[in-house]
Coordinates of C-alpha atoms in Angstrom, one line a residue:
M1 CA 0.0 0.0 0.0
M2 CA 2.8 2.4 0.9
A3 CA 4.6 1.6 -2.3
F4 CA 1.5 2.3 -4.3
A5 CA 0.9 5.6 -2.6
K6 CA 4.5 6.6 -3.2
N7 CA 4.4 5.7 -6.9
W8 CA 1.1 7.5 -7.5
T9 CA 1.4 10.5 -5.2
L10 CA 0.2 13.2 -7.6
P11 CA -2.8 11.3 -9.1
L12 CA -3.9 10.3 -5.5
A13 CA -3.5 14.0 -4.5
I14 CA -5.7 15.1 -7.4
L15 CA -8.4 12.4 -6.6
T16 CA -8.2 13.3 -2.9
G17 CA -8.9 16.9 -3.6
I18 CA -11.9 16.1 -5.7
V19 CA -13.4 13.6 -3.3
A20 CA -12.7 15.7 -0.3
Y21 CA -14.6 18.7 -1.7
F22 CA -17.7 16.7 -2.5
V23 CA -17.7 14.9 0.8
Y24 CA -17.1 18.1 2.8
V25 CA -19.9 20.1 1.1
N26 CA -22.4 17.3 1.4
I27 CA -22.1 16.9 5.2
P28 CA -24.9 19.3 6.5
W29 CA -23.5 19.7 10.0
L30 CA -20.3 21.1 8.5
D31 CA -22.1 24.0 6.7
S32 CA -21.2 26.4 9.5
T33 CA -17.5 25.7 9.0
H34 CA -17.3 26.8 5.3
E35 CA -16.1 30.3 6.1
F36 CA -13.4 29.1 8.5
A37 CA -12.3 26.4 5.9
N38 CA -11.8 29.1 3.3
K39 CA -9.7 31.2 5.6
A40 CA -7.7 28.1 6.7
V41 CA -6.9 27.1 3.1
A42 CA -5.9 30.6 2.3
F43 CA -3.3 30.4 5.1
I44 CA -2.3 26.7 4.8
Q45 CA -1.5 26.8 1.1
P46 CA 1.1 29.6 1.2
A47 CA 2.6 28.0 4.4
L48 CA 3.0 24.7 2.6
I49 CA 4.6 26.3 -0.4
F50 CA 7.0 28.3 1.8
A51 CA 8.0 25.1 3.6
M52 CA 8.6 23.0 0.5
L53 CA 10.5 25.8 -1.2
F54 CA 12.6 26.4 1.9
L55 CA 13.5 22.7 2.1
T56 CA 14.3 22.6 -1.6
F57 CA 16.4 25.7 -1.6
L58 CA 18.6 24.3 1.3
S59 CA 20.4 22.4 -1.4
I60 CA 20.8 25.4 -3.7
G61 CA 23.4 28.0 -2.9
P62 CA 23.9 31.4 -4.5
H63 CA 26.8 30.0 -6.5
D64 CA 24.4 27.4 -8.1
L65 CA 22.3 29.9 -9.9
H66 CA 23.5 30.4 -13.4
L67 CA 22.1 31.9 -16.5
R68 CA 21.6 29.4 -19.3
R69 CA 20.9 30.0 -23.0
W70 CA 17.5 28.2 -22.8
H71 CA 16.5 30.8 -20.1
L72 CA 16.7 33.5 -22.8
W73 CA 14.8 31.4 -25.4
H74 CA 12.0 30.6 -22.9
T75 CA 11.7 34.2 -21.8
L76 CA 11.5 35.4 -25.4
I77 CA 8.8 32.8 -26.2
Q78 CA 6.6 33.8 -23.3
V79 CA 7.0 37.5 -23.8
T80 CA 6.4 37.3 -27.6
L81 CA 3.3 35.2 -27.2
F82 CA 2.0 37.6 -24.6
V83 CA 2.5 40.6 -26.8
A84 CA 1.0 38.8 -29.8
I85 CA -2.2 37.8 -28.0
A86 CA -2.5 41.2 -26.3
L87 CA -2.4 42.9 -29.7
L88 CA -4.9 40.4 -31.1
L89 CA -7.3 41.2 -28.3
T90 CA -7.3 44.9 -29.3
W91 CA -8.4 43.9 -32.8
I92 CA -11.2 41.6 -31.8
A93 CA -12.5 43.5 -28.8
D94 CA -16.1 42.4 -29.3
S95 CA -15.5 38.8 -30.3
P96 CA -17.6 36.2 -28.5
W97 CA -14.4 34.2 -28.2
R98 CA -12.6 36.9 -26.3
I99 CA -12.9 35.0 -23.0
I100 CA -11.3 31.9 -24.5
I101 CA -8.4 34.0 -26.0
E102 CA -7.9 35.8 -22.7
S103 CA -7.7 32.4 -21.0
A104 CA -5.0 31.3 -23.4
M105 CA -3.1 34.5 -22.8
L106 CA -3.1 33.9 -19.1
C107 CA -1.7 30.4 -19.5
L108 CA 1.0 31.6 -21.8
L109 CA 2.2 34.7 -19.9
C110 CA 2.0 33.1 -16.4
P111 CA 5.4 32.6 -14.8
T112 CA 6.8 29.2 -13.8
A113 CA 5.3 27.7 -10.7
T114 CA 7.4 28.1 -7.6
A115 CA 7.0 24.3 -7.0
A116 CA 8.6 23.5 -10.3
A117 CA 11.9 23.0 -8.6
V118 CA 10.4 20.3 -6.4
V119 CA 9.0 18.3 -9.3
T120 CA 12.2 18.9 -11.4
R121 CA 14.3 17.3 -8.6
K122 CA 11.9 14.4 -8.4
L123 CA 12.4 13.9 -12.2
D124 CA 16.2 14.0 -11.6
G125 CA 16.6 17.4 -13.1
N126 CA 18.6 20.4 -11.9
P127 CA 16.4 22.5 -9.5
A128 CA 19.0 25.3 -9.4
D129 CA 18.6 26.1 -13.2
I130 CA 14.8 26.1 -13.0
T131 CA 14.9 28.3 -9.9
T132 CA 17.0 30.8 -11.8
Y133 CA 14.5 30.8 -14.7
T134 CA 11.6 31.2 -12.2
I135 CA 13.2 34.4 -10.9
I136 CA 13.9 35.7 -14.4
I137 CA 10.4 35.1 -15.8
N138 CA 8.8 36.6 -12.7
I139 CA 10.7 39.8 -13.3
A140 CA 10.0 39.7 -17.0
I141 CA 6.2 39.3 -16.5
A142 CA 6.2 41.9 -13.7
V143 CA 7.5 44.4 -16.2
T144 CA 5.6 43.4 -19.4
A145 CA 2.2 42.6 -17.8
P146 CA 1.5 46.1 -16.5
A147 CA 2.5 47.6 -19.8
L148 CA 0.3 45.3 -21.9
L149 CA -2.7 44.4 -19.8
P150 CA -4.3 47.9 -20.1
I151 CA -4.0 47.4 -23.9
A152 CA -5.4 43.8 -23.9
H153 CA -8.2 44.6 -21.5
P154 CA -8.8 48.3 -20.8
H155 CA -9.7 48.9 -17.2
E156 CA -10.3 52.2 -15.4
G157 CA -7.3 53.0 -13.1
L158 CA -5.2 50.2 -14.5
T159 CA -1.8 52.0 -15.0
F160 CA 1.7 50.6 -15.1
L161 CA 3.1 51.5 -11.6
P162 CA 0.3 50.2 -9.4
T163 CA -0.1 47.1 -11.5
F164 CA 3.6 46.5 -11.3
V165 CA 3.6 46.8 -7.5
M166 CA 0.6 44.5 -7.2
I167 CA 2.2 41.8 -9.3
I168 CA 5.6 42.0 -7.5
S169 CA 3.9 41.8 -4.1
K170 CA 1.9 38.8 -5.3
V171 CA 4.6 36.6 -6.8
F172 CA 7.8 37.5 -5.1
P173 CA 7.2 36.9 -1.3
L174 CA 6.7 33.2 -1.8
L175 CA 9.7 32.9 -4.1
I176 CA 12.4 35.2 -2.7
C177 CA 11.6 34.8 1.1
P178 CA 12.1 31.0 1.2
L179 CA 15.3 31.4 -0.9
V180 CA 16.8 34.1 1.5
V181 CA 15.7 32.2 4.6
S182 CA 17.3 29.0 3.3
W183 CA 20.5 30.7 2.5
A184 CA 20.6 32.2 6.0
V185 CA 20.1 28.8 7.6
R186 CA 22.9 27.4 5.3
R187 CA 25.2 30.2 6.4
W188 CA 24.5 30.4 10.2
L189 CA 22.9 27.0 11.1
P190 CA 24.8 24.5 8.9
G191 CA 24.0 21.6 11.2
L192 CA 20.2 22.3 10.9
A193 CA 20.5 22.7 7.1
E194 CA 22.3 19.3 6.8
A195 CA 19.7 17.6 9.0
L196 CA 16.8 18.9 7.0
R197 CA 18.5 18.0 3.7
R198 CA 18.3 14.3 4.7
Y199 CA 14.5 14.5 4.1
R200 CA 14.9 14.7 0.4
D201 CA 11.4 13.7 -0.6
L202 CA 9.6 15.8 2.0
P203 CA 9.1 18.9 -0.3
F204 CA 7.4 16.6 -2.8
Y205 CA 4.9 15.3 -0.3
L206 CA 4.2 18.8 1.0
W207 CA 3.5 19.7 -2.6
A208 CA 1.1 16.8 -2.9
V209 CA -0.9 18.1 0.1
S210 CA -0.9 21.6 -1.4
L211 CA -2.1 20.1 -4.7
S212 CA -5.0 18.4 -3.0
L213 CA -6.1 21.7 -1.5
A214 CA -5.6 23.5 -4.9
I215 CA -7.7 20.8 -6.7
A216 CA -10.5 21.1 -4.0
V217 CA -10.5 24.9 -4.6
T218 CA -10.6 24.4 -8.3
V219 CA -13.6 22.0 -8.1
K220 CA -15.3 24.6 -5.9
A221 CA -14.8 27.3 -8.5
I222 CA -16.1 25.2 -11.3
M223 CA -19.1 24.0 -9.3
H224 CA -20.1 27.5 -8.3
S225 CA -19.4 29.1 -11.7
D226 CA -22.4 30.5 -13.6
V227 CA -20.4 30.5 -16.8
P228 CA -22.2 28.9 -19.7
V229 CA -21.1 25.3 -20.3
I230 CA -19.8 26.1 -23.8
Y231 CA -17.3 28.6 -22.3
E232 CA -16.2 26.2 -19.6
L233 CA -15.5 23.6 -22.2
G234 CA -13.7 26.1 -24.4
I235 CA -11.5 27.3 -21.5
G236 CA -10.8 23.6 -20.6
V237 CA -9.8 22.8 -24.1
V238 CA -7.6 25.9 -24.7
T239 CA -5.8 25.5 -21.4
L240 CA -5.1 21.8 -22.2
L241 CA -3.7 22.9 -25.6
C242 CA -1.6 25.6 -24.0
C243 CA -0.2 23.1 -21.4
L244 CA 0.8 20.5 -24.1
L245 CA 2.3 23.2 -26.3
Q246 CA 4.4 24.7 -23.6
F247 CA 5.7 21.4 -22.3
F248 CA 6.5 20.4 -25.9
L249 CA 8.4 23.7 -26.7
G250 CA 10.1 23.7 -23.3
K251 CA 11.4 20.2 -23.7
R252 CA 12.5 20.7 -27.3
I253 CA 14.4 23.9 -26.5
G254 CA 15.9 22.5 -23.2
A255 CA 17.0 19.3 -25.0
M256 CA 19.2 21.5 -27.3
Y257 CA 21.2 22.4 -24.3
G258 CA 21.0 19.1 -22.5
E259 CA 18.3 20.1 -20.0
H260 CA 15.0 18.8 -21.5
I261 CA 13.5 18.2 -18.0
E262 CA 14.3 21.7 -16.7
G263 CA 13.1 23.2 -20.0
G264 CA 9.8 21.4 -20.0
Q265 CA 9.0 22.2 -16.4
A266 CA 10.1 25.8 -16.8
L267 CA 7.7 26.5 -19.6
G268 CA 4.9 24.0 -18.8
Q269 CA 4.5 24.0 -15.0
K270 CA 2.7 27.3 -14.1
N271 CA 1.9 29.3 -11.1
T272 CA -1.9 28.7 -11.4
V273 CA -2.8 30.7 -8.4
F274 CA -1.3 33.7 -10.2
I275 CA -3.5 32.9 -13.2
I276 CA -6.6 32.9 -11.1
W277 CA -5.6 36.1 -9.3
L278 CA -4.7 37.9 -12.6
G279 CA -8.0 36.8 -14.2
Y280 CA -10.1 38.1 -11.3
S281 CA -8.0 41.3 -10.9
F282 CA -7.3 42.5 -14.4
L283 CA -9.3 40.6 -17.0
S284 CA -12.8 39.0 -17.2
P285 CA -13.4 37.1 -13.9
V286 CA -14.5 34.1 -15.9
T287 CA -11.0 33.7 -17.1
A288 CA -9.9 32.7 -13.6
L289 CA -11.3 29.3 -14.4
A290 CA -8.2 28.9 -16.7
G291 CA -6.0 28.6 -13.6
G292 CA -8.1 25.8 -12.2
F293 CA -8.1 23.8 -15.5
Y294 CA -4.4 24.4 -16.1
S295 CA -3.7 23.1 -12.5
V296 CA -5.3 19.8 -13.4
W297 CA -3.6 19.5 -16.8
H298 CA 0.0 20.2 -15.8
N299 CA -0.3 17.9 -12.7
I300 CA -1.7 15.1 -14.8
F301 CA 1.2 15.6 -17.2
N302 CA 3.7 15.6 -14.2
S303 CA 2.1 12.4 -13.0
Y304 CA 2.7 10.9 -16.5
Q305 CA 6.3 12.0 -16.4
L306 CA 6.9 10.5 -13.0
Y307 CA 5.3 7.3 -14.2
K308 CA 7.5 7.1 -17.3
K309 CA 10.6 7.8 -15.1
R310 CA 9.6 5.0 -12.8
I311 CA 9.0 2.3 -15.4
N312 CA 12.2 3.3 -17.3
K313 CA 14.5 2.7 -14.3

């Protein structure tokens, strides 16, 4: 049983999130706890992400962060696609498919998930190189998004500086703070750092718990959505296509430089919480569903990659 759970951690986490949501909402005497549960999840998820990144970054020193050529190609791809779709949206402002196109734009511009380093290590990739790219792409999106979002989706009061500050404050605390704290522990508490590094798989299992919570929240969003089914299906399909395209391009470019695992995770595994927040804050709130769907797709793909790695050993 333990071996099965270890081999199928991500699929079990996804299934657990789905089942847990439906069980929880269908127990009448728990109705009064819904508000508390929402607040608890809002606190627990960032705490889990901080903990798993802190543990992962204990094995990554400042000297391990290097700029790679594929970092530049990946950044160019993401920024170029973002610019292209933003301009397209200005030309088809009244299109009935605007929501679908905006959803695709969110999936393509979204920076790499902070947890990508955890999955990359599990796939025997280099977490330091993907951490470097995560920092680079977050900076790139923080600069380009405030400049282009007002063009793609005009919004009163949406100007560059406040948007830039909002994005930086949203994406950087959970990326930079664990990195700085881990380096401080490496420097001043080396014994503690060495003891924690022994639990090599712990960040991955923390990610599995976080994933279950994220899937439960995704199911809630879909079940409570009043979006017409045709748009839900459209968003689901376009996010799946974006996920497959980005993993494909990322792996192909990464393979050119001997890092197909890192390249694939960097472009394919996304910060889906950021997608949801960006959709609600700056675009059509309906597009927030794109983050939920993408979370399912990229984790199914990660499960497949882990399965392939296991059977090829």
